[in-house]
Short mmCIF file of N, CA and C in Angstrom, two decimals:
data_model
loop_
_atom_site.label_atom_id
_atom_site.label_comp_id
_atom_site.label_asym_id
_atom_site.label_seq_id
_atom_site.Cartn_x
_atom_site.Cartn_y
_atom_site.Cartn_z
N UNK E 117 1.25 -11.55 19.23
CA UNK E 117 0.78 -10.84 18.05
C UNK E 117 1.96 -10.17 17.36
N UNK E 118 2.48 -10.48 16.13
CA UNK E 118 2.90 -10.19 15.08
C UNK E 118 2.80 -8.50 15.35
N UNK E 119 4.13 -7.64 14.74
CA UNK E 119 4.28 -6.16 14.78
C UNK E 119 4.35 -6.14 13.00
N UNK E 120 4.19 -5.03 12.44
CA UNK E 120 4.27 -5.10 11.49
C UNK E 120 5.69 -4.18 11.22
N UNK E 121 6.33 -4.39 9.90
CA UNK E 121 7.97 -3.49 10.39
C UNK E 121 7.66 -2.07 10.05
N UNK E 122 6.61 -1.92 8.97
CA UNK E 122 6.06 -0.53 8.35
C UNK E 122 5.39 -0.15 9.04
N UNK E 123 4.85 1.67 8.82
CA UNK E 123 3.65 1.96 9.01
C UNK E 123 3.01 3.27 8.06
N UNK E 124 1.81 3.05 7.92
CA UNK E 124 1.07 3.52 6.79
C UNK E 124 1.71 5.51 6.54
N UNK E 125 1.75 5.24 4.97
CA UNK E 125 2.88 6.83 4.48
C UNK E 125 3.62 6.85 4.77
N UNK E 126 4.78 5.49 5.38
CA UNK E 126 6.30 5.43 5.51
C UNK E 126 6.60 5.19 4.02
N UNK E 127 7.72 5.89 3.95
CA UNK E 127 8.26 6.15 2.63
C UNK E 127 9.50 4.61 2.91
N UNK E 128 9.46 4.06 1.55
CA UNK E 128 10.24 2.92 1.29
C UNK E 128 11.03 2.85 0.10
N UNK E 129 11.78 1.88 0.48
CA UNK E 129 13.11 1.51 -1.24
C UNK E 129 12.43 0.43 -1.21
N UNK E 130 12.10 -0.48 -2.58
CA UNK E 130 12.02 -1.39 -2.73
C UNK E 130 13.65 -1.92 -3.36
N UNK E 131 13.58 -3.60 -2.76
CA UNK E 131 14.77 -3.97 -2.73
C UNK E 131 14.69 -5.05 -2.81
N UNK E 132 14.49 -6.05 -4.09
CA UNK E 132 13.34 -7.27 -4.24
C UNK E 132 14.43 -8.20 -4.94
N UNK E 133 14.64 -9.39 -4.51
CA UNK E 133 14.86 -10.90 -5.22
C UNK E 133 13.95 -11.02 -5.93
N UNK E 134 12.65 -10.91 -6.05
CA UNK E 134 12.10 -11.59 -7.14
C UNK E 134 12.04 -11.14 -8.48
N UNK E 135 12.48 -11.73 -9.19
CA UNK E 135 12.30 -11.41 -11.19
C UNK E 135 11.25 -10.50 -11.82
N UNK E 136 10.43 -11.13 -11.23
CA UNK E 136 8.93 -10.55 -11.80
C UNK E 136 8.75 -8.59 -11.30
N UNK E 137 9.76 -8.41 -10.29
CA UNK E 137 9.76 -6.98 -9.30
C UNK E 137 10.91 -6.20 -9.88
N UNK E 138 11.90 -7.05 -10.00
CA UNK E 138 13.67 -6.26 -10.04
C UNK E 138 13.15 -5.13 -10.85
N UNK E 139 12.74 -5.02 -11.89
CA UNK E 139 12.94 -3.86 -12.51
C UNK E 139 12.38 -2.48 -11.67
N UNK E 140 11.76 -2.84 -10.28
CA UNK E 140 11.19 -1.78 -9.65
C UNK E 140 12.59 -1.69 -8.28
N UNK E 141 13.51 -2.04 -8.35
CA UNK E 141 14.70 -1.97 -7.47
C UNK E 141 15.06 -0.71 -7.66
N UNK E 142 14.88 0.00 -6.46
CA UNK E 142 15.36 1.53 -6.29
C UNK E 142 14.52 1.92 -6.39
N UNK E 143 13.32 2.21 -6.79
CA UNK E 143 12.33 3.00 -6.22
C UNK E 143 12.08 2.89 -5.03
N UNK E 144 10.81 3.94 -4.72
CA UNK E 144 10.37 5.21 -3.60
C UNK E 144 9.08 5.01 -3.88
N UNK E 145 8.63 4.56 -2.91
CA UNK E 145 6.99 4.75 -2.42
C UNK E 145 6.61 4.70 -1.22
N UNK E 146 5.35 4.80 -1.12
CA UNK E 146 4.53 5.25 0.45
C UNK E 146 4.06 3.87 0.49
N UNK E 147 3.60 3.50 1.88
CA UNK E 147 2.65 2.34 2.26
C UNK E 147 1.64 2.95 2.30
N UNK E 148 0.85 2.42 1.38
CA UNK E 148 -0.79 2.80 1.85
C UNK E 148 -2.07 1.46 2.18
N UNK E 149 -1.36 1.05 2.35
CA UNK E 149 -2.23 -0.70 2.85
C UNK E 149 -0.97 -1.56 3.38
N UNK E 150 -1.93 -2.21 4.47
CA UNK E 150 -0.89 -3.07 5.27
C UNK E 150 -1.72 -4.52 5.49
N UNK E 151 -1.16 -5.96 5.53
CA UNK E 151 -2.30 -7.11 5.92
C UNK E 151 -1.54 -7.66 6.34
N UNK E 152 -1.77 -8.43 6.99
CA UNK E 152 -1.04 -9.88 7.35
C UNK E 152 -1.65 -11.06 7.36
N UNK E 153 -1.09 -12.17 6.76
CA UNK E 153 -1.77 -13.52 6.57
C UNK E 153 -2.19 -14.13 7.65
N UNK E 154 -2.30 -15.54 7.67
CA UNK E 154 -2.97 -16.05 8.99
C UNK E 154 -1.26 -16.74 9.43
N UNK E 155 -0.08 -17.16 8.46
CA UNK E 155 0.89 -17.66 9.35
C UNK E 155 2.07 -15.82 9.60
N UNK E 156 1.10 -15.33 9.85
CA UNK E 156 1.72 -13.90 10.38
C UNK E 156 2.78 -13.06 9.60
N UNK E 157 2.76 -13.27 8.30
CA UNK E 157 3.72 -12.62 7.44
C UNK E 157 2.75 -11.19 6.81
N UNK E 158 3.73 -9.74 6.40
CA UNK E 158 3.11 -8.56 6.09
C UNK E 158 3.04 -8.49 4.88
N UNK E 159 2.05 -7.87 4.49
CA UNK E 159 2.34 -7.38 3.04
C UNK E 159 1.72 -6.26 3.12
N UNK E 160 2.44 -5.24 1.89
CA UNK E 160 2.29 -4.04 1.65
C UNK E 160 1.86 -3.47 0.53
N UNK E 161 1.04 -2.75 0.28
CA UNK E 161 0.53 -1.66 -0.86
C UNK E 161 1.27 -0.36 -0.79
N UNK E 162 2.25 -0.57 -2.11
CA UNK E 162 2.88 0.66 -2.18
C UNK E 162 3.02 1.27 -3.28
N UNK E 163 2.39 2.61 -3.17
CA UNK E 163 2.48 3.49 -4.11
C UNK E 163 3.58 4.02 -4.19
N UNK E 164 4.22 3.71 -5.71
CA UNK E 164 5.34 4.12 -6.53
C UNK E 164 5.34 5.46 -6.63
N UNK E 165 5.94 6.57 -6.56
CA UNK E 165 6.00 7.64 -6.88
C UNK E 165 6.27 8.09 -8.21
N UNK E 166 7.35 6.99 -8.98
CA UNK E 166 7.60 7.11 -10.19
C UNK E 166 6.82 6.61 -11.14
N UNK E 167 6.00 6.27 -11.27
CA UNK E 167 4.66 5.73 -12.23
C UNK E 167 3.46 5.95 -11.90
N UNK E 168 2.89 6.21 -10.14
CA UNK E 168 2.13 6.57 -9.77
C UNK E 168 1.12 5.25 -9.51
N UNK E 169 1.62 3.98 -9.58
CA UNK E 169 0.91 2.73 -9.53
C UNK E 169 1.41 2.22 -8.11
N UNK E 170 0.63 1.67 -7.62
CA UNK E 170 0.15 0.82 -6.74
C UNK E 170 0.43 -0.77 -6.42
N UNK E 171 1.43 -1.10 -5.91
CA UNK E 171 2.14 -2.93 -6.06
C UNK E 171 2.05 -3.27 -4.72
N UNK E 172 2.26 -4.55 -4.79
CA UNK E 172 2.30 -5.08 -3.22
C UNK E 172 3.54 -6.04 -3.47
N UNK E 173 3.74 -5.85 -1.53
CA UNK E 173 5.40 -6.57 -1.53
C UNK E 173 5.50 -6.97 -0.25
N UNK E 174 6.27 -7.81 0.22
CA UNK E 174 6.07 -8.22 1.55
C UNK E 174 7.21 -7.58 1.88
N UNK E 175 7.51 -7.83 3.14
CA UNK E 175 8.21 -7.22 4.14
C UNK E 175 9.48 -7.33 4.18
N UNK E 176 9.92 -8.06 3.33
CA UNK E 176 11.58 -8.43 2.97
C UNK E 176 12.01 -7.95 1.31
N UNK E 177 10.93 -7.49 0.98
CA UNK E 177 11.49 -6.76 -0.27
C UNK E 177 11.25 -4.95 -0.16
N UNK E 178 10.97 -5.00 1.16
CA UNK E 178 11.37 -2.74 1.09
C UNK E 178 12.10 -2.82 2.60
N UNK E 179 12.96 -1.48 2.32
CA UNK E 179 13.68 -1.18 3.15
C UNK E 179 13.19 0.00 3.70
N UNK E 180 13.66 0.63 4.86
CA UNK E 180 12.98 1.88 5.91
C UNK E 180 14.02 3.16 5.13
N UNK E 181 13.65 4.48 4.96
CA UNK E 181 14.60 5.41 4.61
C UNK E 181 14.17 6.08 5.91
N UNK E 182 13.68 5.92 6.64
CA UNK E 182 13.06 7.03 7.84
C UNK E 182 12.00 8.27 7.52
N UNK E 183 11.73 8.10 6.33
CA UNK E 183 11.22 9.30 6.36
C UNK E 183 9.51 8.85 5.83
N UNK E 184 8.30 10.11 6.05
CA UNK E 184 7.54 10.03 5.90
C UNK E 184 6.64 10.82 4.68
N UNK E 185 5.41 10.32 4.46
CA UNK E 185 4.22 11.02 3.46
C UNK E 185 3.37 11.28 4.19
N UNK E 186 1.98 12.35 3.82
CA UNK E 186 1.09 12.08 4.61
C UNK E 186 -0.02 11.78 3.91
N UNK E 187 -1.26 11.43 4.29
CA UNK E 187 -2.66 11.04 4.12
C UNK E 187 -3.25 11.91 3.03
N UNK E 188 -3.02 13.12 2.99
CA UNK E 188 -3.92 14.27 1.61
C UNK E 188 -3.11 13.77 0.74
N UNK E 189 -1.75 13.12 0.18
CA UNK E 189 -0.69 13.50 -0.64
C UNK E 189 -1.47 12.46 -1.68
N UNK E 190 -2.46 11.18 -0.97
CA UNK E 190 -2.66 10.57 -1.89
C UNK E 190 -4.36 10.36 -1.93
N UNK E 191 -4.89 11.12 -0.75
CA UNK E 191 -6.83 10.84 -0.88
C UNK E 191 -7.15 12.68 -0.44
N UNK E 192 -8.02 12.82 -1.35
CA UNK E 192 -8.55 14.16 -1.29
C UNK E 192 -9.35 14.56 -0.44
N UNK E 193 -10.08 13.66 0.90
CA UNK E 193 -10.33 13.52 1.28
C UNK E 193 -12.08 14.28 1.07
N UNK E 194 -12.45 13.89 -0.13
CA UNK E 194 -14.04 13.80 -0.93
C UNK E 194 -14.52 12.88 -0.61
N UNK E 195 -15.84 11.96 -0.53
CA UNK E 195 -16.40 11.31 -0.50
C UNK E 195 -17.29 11.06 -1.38
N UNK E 196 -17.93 10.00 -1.39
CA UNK E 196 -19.65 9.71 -1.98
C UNK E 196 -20.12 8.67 -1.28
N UNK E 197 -21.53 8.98 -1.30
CA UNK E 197 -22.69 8.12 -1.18
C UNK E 197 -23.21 7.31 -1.59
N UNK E 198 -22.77 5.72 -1.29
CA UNK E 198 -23.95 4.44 -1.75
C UNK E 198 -25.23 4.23 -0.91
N UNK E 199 -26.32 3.86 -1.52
CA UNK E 199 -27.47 3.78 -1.22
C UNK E 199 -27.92 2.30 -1.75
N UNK E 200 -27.56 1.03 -1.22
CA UNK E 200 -27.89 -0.28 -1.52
C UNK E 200 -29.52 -0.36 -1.42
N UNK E 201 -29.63 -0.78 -2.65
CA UNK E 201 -31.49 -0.87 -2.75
C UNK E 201 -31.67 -2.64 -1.93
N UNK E 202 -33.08 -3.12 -1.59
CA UNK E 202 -33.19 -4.64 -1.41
C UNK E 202 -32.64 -6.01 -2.10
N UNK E 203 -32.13 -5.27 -3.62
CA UNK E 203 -31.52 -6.52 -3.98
C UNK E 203 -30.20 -7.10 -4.04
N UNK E 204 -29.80 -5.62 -3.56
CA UNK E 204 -27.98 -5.57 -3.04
C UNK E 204 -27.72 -4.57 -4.20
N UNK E 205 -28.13 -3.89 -4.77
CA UNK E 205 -27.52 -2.97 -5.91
C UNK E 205 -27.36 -1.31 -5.20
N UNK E 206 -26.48 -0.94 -5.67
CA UNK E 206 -26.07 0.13 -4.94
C UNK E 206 -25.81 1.05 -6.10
N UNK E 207 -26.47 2.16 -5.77
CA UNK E 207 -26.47 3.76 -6.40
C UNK E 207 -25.88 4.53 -5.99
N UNK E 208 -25.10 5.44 -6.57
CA UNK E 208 -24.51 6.69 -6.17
C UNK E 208 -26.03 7.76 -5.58
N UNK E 209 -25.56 8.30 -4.39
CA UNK E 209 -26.68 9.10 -3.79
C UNK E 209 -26.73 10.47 -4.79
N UNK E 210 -27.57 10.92 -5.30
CA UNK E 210 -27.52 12.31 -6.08
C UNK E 210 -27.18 13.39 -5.11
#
C-alpha cells in the first residue's frame, strides 16, 4: 500500500512543470483533500492562501516546507441538516 508524501494542513510550495499551473509557482497552501488513483499516484486539494481558491496537484508539483495549518483555519466547524424525502430530494432541516 502506497504512503502518501503529504498530510492533511501540511503547508506546501507549489513547484509545477505544467503551463496551465506555472503562474501559481511559489505559492503557499494547506492540503485539505488527499486521493489516490487506482495505479497508486496522489493528488492533492490545496488551498492557496493567496487567492483563497482551492486547486489540485499531484505529488510532484508541491514541495514540504515542514510546517503546519490546522482544521478551524479553514471549517468553522457549523453544521447542517439534510433530511432526504422518498424520492431522493433533500431539504435543509429547519
Amino acid at each position: 500500500m502506497a504512503k502518501s508524501k503529504f498530510d492533511f494542513y501540511e503547508i506546501v510550495i507549489v513547484n509545477t512543470n505544467n503551463p496551465k499551473k506555472s503562474k501559481l509557482n511559489g505559492e503557499k497552501g494547506a492540503i485539505l483533500g488527499i486521493t489516490e488513483n487506482k495505479d497508486h499516484l496522489f493528488f492533492y486539494a490545496v488551498h492557496l492562501y493567496q487567492d483563497s481558491i482551492t486547486y489540485s496537484f499531484d505529488e510532484n508539483e508541491l514541495e514540504k516546507t515542514g510546517e503546519f495549518d490546522c482544521r478551524e483555519s479553514f471549517y468553522s466547524g457549523n453544521s447542517v441538516t439534510v433530511i432526504v424525502n422518498e424520492k431522493g430530494e433533500g431539504n435543509f432541516k429547519s
